[in-house]
Coordinates of C-alpha atoms in Angstrom, one line a residue:
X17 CA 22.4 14.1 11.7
X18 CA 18.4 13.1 11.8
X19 CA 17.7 9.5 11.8
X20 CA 14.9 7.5 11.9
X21 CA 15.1 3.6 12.5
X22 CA 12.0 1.3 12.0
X23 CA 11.5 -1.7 13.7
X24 CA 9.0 -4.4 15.1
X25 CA 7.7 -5.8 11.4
X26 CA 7.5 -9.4 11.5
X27 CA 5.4 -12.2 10.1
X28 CA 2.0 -12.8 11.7
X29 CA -1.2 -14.7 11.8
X30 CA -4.6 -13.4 10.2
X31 CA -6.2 -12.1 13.8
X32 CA -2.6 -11.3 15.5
X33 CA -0.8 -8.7 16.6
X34 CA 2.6 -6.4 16.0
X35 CA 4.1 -3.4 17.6
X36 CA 6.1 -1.3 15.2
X37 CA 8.7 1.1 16.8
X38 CA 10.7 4.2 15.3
X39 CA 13.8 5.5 17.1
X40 CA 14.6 8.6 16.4
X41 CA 18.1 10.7 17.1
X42 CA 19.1 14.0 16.9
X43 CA 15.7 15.4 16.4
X44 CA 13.3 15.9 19.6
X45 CA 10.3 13.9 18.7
X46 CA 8.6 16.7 21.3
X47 CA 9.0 19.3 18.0
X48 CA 7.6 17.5 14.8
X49 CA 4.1 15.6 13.8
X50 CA 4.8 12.3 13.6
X51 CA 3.2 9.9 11.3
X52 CA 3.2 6.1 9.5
X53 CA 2.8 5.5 6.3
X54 CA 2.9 1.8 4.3
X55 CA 3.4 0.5 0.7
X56 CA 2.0 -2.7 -1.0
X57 CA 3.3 -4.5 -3.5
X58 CA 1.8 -2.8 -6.6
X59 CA 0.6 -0.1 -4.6
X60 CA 0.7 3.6 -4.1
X61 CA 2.4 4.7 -0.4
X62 CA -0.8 5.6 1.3
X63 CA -0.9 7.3 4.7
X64 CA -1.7 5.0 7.9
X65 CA -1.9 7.5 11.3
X66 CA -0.8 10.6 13.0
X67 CA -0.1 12.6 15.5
X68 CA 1.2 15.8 16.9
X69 CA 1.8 15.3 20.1
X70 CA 0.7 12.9 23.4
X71 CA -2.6 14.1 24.0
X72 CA -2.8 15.9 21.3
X73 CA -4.4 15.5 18.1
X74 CA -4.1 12.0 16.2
X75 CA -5.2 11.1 12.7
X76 CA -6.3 7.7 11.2
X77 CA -6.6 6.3 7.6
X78 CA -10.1 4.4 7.3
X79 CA -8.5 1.0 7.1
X80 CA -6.5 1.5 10.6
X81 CA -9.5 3.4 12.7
X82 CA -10.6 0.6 15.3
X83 CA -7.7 -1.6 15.5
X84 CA -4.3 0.5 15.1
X85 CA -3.2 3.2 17.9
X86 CA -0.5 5.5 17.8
X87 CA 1.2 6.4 20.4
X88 CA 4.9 8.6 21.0
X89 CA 6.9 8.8 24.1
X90 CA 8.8 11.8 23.8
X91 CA 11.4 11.5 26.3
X92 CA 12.6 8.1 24.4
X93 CA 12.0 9.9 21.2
X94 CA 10.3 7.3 20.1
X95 CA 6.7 6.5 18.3
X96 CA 4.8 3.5 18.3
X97 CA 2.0 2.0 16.3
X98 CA 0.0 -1.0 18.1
X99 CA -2.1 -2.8 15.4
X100 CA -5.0 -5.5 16.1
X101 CA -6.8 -7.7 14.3
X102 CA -4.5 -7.8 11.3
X103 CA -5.9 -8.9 7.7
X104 CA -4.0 -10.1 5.1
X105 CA -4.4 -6.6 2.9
X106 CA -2.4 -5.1 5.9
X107 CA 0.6 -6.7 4.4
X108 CA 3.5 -4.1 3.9
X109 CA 6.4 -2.1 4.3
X110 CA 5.5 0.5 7.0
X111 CA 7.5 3.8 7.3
X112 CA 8.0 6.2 10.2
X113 CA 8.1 9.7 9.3
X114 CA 8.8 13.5 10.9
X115 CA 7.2 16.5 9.7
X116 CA 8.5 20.2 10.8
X117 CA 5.8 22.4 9.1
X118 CA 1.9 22.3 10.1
X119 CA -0.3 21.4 7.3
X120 CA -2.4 18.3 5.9
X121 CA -1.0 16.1 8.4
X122 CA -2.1 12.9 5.7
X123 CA 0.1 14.5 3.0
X124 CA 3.3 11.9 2.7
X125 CA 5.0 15.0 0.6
X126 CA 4.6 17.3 3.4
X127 CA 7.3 15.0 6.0
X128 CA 10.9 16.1 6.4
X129 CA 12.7 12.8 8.0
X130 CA 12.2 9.5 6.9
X131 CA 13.2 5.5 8.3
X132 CA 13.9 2.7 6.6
X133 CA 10.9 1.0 6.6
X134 CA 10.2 -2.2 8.5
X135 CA 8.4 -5.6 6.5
X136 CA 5.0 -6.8 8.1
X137 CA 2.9 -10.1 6.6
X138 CA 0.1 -11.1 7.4
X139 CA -1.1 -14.8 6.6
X140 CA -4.3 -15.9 6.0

């Protein structure tokens, strides 16, 4: 059974910091793309970053480049995204996700293995 479990949301301060985790079992993070994606209130699910492998190739929406990193230890099975500098607009549910196939690695309909989702707010 593949499972994906979110964590590290919490509330923060305009200008602060968060860590988001996502634990994955039986899957080997080594095999699949990995990628976060987040949802506003009101808002569409829009893709957040990336990536394929450590060292390899990584991927960043427009709002993220510059102050989020991505980041996957394989042998926890485990991917990370550090955010910086966080604004209130970055205020949302942010999912983890796996993808088998290659392909548009921005493409939310493209991903195999889902989490839960875990709640970050940002105050102004």
């Amino acid at each position: 059974q593949v499972q994906l479990v979110a964590s590290g949301g919490d509330l923060v301060q305009a200008g602060g910091s968060l860590r988001l985790s996502c634990a994955g079992s039986g899957l080997p993070f080594s095999s699949f793309t990995m990628g976060w994606f987040r949802q506003a209130t009101g808002k569409e699910e829009e893709f957040v970053s990336g990536i394929r492998r450590i060292g390899g190739s990584t991927d960043y929406a427009d709002f993220a480049l510059g102050r989020f990193t991505i980041s996957r230890d394989n042998a926890k099975n485990t991917v990370y995204l550090q955010m910086n500098n966080l604004k209130p607009e970055d205020t949302a549910v942010y999912y983890c996700a796996a993808r088998i196939s290659p392909g548009n690695i921005r493409n939310k309909y493209g991903y195999d293995y889902w989490g839960q989702g875990t709640r970050v707010t940002v105050s102004s």
